[in-house]
Short mmCIF file of C-alpha atoms in Angstrom, two decimals:
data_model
loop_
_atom_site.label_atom_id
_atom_site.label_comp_id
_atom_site.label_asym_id
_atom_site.label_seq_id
_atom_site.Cartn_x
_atom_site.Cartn_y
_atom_site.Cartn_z
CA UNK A 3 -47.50 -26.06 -27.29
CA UNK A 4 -44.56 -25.59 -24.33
CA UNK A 5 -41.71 -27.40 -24.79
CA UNK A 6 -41.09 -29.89 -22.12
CA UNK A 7 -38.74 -29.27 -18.73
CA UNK A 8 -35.35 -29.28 -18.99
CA UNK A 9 -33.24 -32.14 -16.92
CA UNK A 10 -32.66 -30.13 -13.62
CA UNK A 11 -29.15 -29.19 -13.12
CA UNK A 12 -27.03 -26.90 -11.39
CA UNK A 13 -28.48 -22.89 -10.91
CA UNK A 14 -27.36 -20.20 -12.58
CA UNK A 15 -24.78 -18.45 -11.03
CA UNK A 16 -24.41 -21.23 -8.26
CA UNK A 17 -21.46 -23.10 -7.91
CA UNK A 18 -21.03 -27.18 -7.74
CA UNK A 19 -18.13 -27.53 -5.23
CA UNK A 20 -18.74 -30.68 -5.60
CA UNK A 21 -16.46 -31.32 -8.63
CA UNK A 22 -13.93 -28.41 -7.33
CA UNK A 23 -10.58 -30.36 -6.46
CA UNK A 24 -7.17 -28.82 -5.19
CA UNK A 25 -5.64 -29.60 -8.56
CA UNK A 26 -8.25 -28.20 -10.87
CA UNK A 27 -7.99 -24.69 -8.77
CA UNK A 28 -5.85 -22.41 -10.69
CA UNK A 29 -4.15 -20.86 -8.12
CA UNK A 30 -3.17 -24.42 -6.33
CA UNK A 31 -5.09 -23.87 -3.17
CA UNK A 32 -4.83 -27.13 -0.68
CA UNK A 33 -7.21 -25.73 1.57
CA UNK A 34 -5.09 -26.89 4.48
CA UNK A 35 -5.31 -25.27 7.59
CA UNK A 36 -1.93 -24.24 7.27
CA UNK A 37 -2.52 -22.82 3.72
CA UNK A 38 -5.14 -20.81 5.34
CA UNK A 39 -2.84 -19.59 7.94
CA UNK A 40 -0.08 -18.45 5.46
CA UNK A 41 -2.58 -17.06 3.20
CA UNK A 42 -3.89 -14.96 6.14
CA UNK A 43 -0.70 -14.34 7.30
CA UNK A 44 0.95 -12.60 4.05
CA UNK A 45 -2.32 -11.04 3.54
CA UNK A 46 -2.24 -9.06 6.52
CA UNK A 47 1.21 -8.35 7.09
CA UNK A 48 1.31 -6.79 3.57
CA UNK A 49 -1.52 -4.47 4.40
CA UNK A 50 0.84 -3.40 8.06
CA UNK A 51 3.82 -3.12 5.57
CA UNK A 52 1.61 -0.27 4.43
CA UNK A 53 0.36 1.20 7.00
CA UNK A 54 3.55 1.47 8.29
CA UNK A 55 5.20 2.89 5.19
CA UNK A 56 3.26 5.55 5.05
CA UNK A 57 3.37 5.92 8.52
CA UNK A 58 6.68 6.45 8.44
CA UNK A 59 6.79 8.67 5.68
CA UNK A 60 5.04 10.66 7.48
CA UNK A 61 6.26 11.12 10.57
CA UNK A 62 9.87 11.67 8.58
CA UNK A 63 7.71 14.75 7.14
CA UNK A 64 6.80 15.89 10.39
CA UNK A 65 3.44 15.08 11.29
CA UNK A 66 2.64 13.41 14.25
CA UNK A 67 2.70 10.11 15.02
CA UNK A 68 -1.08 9.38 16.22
CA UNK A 69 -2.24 11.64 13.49
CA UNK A 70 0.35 9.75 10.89
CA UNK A 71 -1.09 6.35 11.94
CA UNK A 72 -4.66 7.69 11.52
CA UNK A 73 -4.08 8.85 8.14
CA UNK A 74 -1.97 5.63 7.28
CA UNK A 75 -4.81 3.35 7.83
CA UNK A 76 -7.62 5.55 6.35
CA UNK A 77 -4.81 5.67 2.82
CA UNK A 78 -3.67 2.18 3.28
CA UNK A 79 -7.39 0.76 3.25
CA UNK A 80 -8.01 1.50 -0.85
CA UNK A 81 -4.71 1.25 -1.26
CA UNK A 82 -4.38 -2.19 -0.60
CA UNK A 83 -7.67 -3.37 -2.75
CA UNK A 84 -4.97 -2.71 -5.54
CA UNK A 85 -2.03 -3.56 -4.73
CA UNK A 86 -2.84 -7.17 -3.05
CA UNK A 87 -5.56 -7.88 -5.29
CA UNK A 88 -3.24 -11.21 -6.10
CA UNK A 89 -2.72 -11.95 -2.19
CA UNK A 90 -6.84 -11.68 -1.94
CA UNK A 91 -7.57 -14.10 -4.72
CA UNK A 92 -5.07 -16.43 -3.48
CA UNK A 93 -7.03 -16.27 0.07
CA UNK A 94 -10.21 -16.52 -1.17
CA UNK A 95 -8.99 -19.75 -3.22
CA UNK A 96 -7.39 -21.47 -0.25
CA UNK A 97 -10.79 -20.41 1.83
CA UNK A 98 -13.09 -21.70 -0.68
CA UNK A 99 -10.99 -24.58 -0.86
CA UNK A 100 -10.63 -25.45 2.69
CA UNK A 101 -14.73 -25.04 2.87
CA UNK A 102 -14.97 -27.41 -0.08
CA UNK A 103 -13.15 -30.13 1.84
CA UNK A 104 -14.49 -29.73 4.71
CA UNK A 105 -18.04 -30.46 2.91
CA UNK A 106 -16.98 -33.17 1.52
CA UNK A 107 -15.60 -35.01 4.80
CA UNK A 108 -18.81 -34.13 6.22
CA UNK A 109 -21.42 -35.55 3.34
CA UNK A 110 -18.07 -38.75 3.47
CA UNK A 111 -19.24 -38.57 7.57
CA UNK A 112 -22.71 -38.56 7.29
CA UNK A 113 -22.86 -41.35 4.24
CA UNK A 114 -21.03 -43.34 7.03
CA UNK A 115 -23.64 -43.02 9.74
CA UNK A 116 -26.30 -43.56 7.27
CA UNK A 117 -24.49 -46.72 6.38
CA UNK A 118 -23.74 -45.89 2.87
CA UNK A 119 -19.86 -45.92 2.90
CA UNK A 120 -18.49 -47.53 -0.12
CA UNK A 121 -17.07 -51.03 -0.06
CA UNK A 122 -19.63 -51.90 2.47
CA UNK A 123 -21.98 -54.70 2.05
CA UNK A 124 -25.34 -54.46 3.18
#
């Protein structure tokens, strides 16, 4: 005997951004385009900050400065996985939150050229 179907729902390890809102995101991601832009923004001026730290340090030690640079960025790159591992989620949250809005005006867009917008009678 096989036990019947069960009621189709979401996949595993897919995700409904369908019920995602601003609010229920923990980190408060608007997904504005200027949320984006400051996300970006810290993001990659805190991984420069770096790079030019150590940069710095070591040209005060004597090295170089092309070969200081070099080894800066080649440092700073793992570096940085750990010490902006906040400023990454907090990009990732205003990304996937701009990309759930965005699908949402569109299926909002494309209910309206189907004529299903509500409050309209048929």
């Amino acid at each position: 005997m096989t036990s019947p179907n069960p009621a189709p729902g979401p996949a595993e390890g897919v995700r409904d951004d369908t019920t995602d809102s601003p609010a229920d995101s923990p980190s408060g991601a608007t997904g504005s385009p200027g949320g984006v832009a400051l996300a970006v923004a810290l993001y990659v001026g805190a991984r420069l900050l770096v790079v030019a730290v150590i940069a710095g340090v070591l040209v005060a030690v004597g090295l170089p400065l092309l070969v200081s640079l070099l080894i800066a960025i080649v440092v700073a790159l793992p570096l940085s996985l750990f010490l902006f591992r906040g400023l990454r989620a907090r990009l990732a949250a205003e990304v996937d939150a701009a990309t759930a809005s965005r699908r949402a005006r569109r299926e909002q867009l494309r209910a309206e050229l189907r004529g299903d917008a509500p409050g309209e009678d048929p």
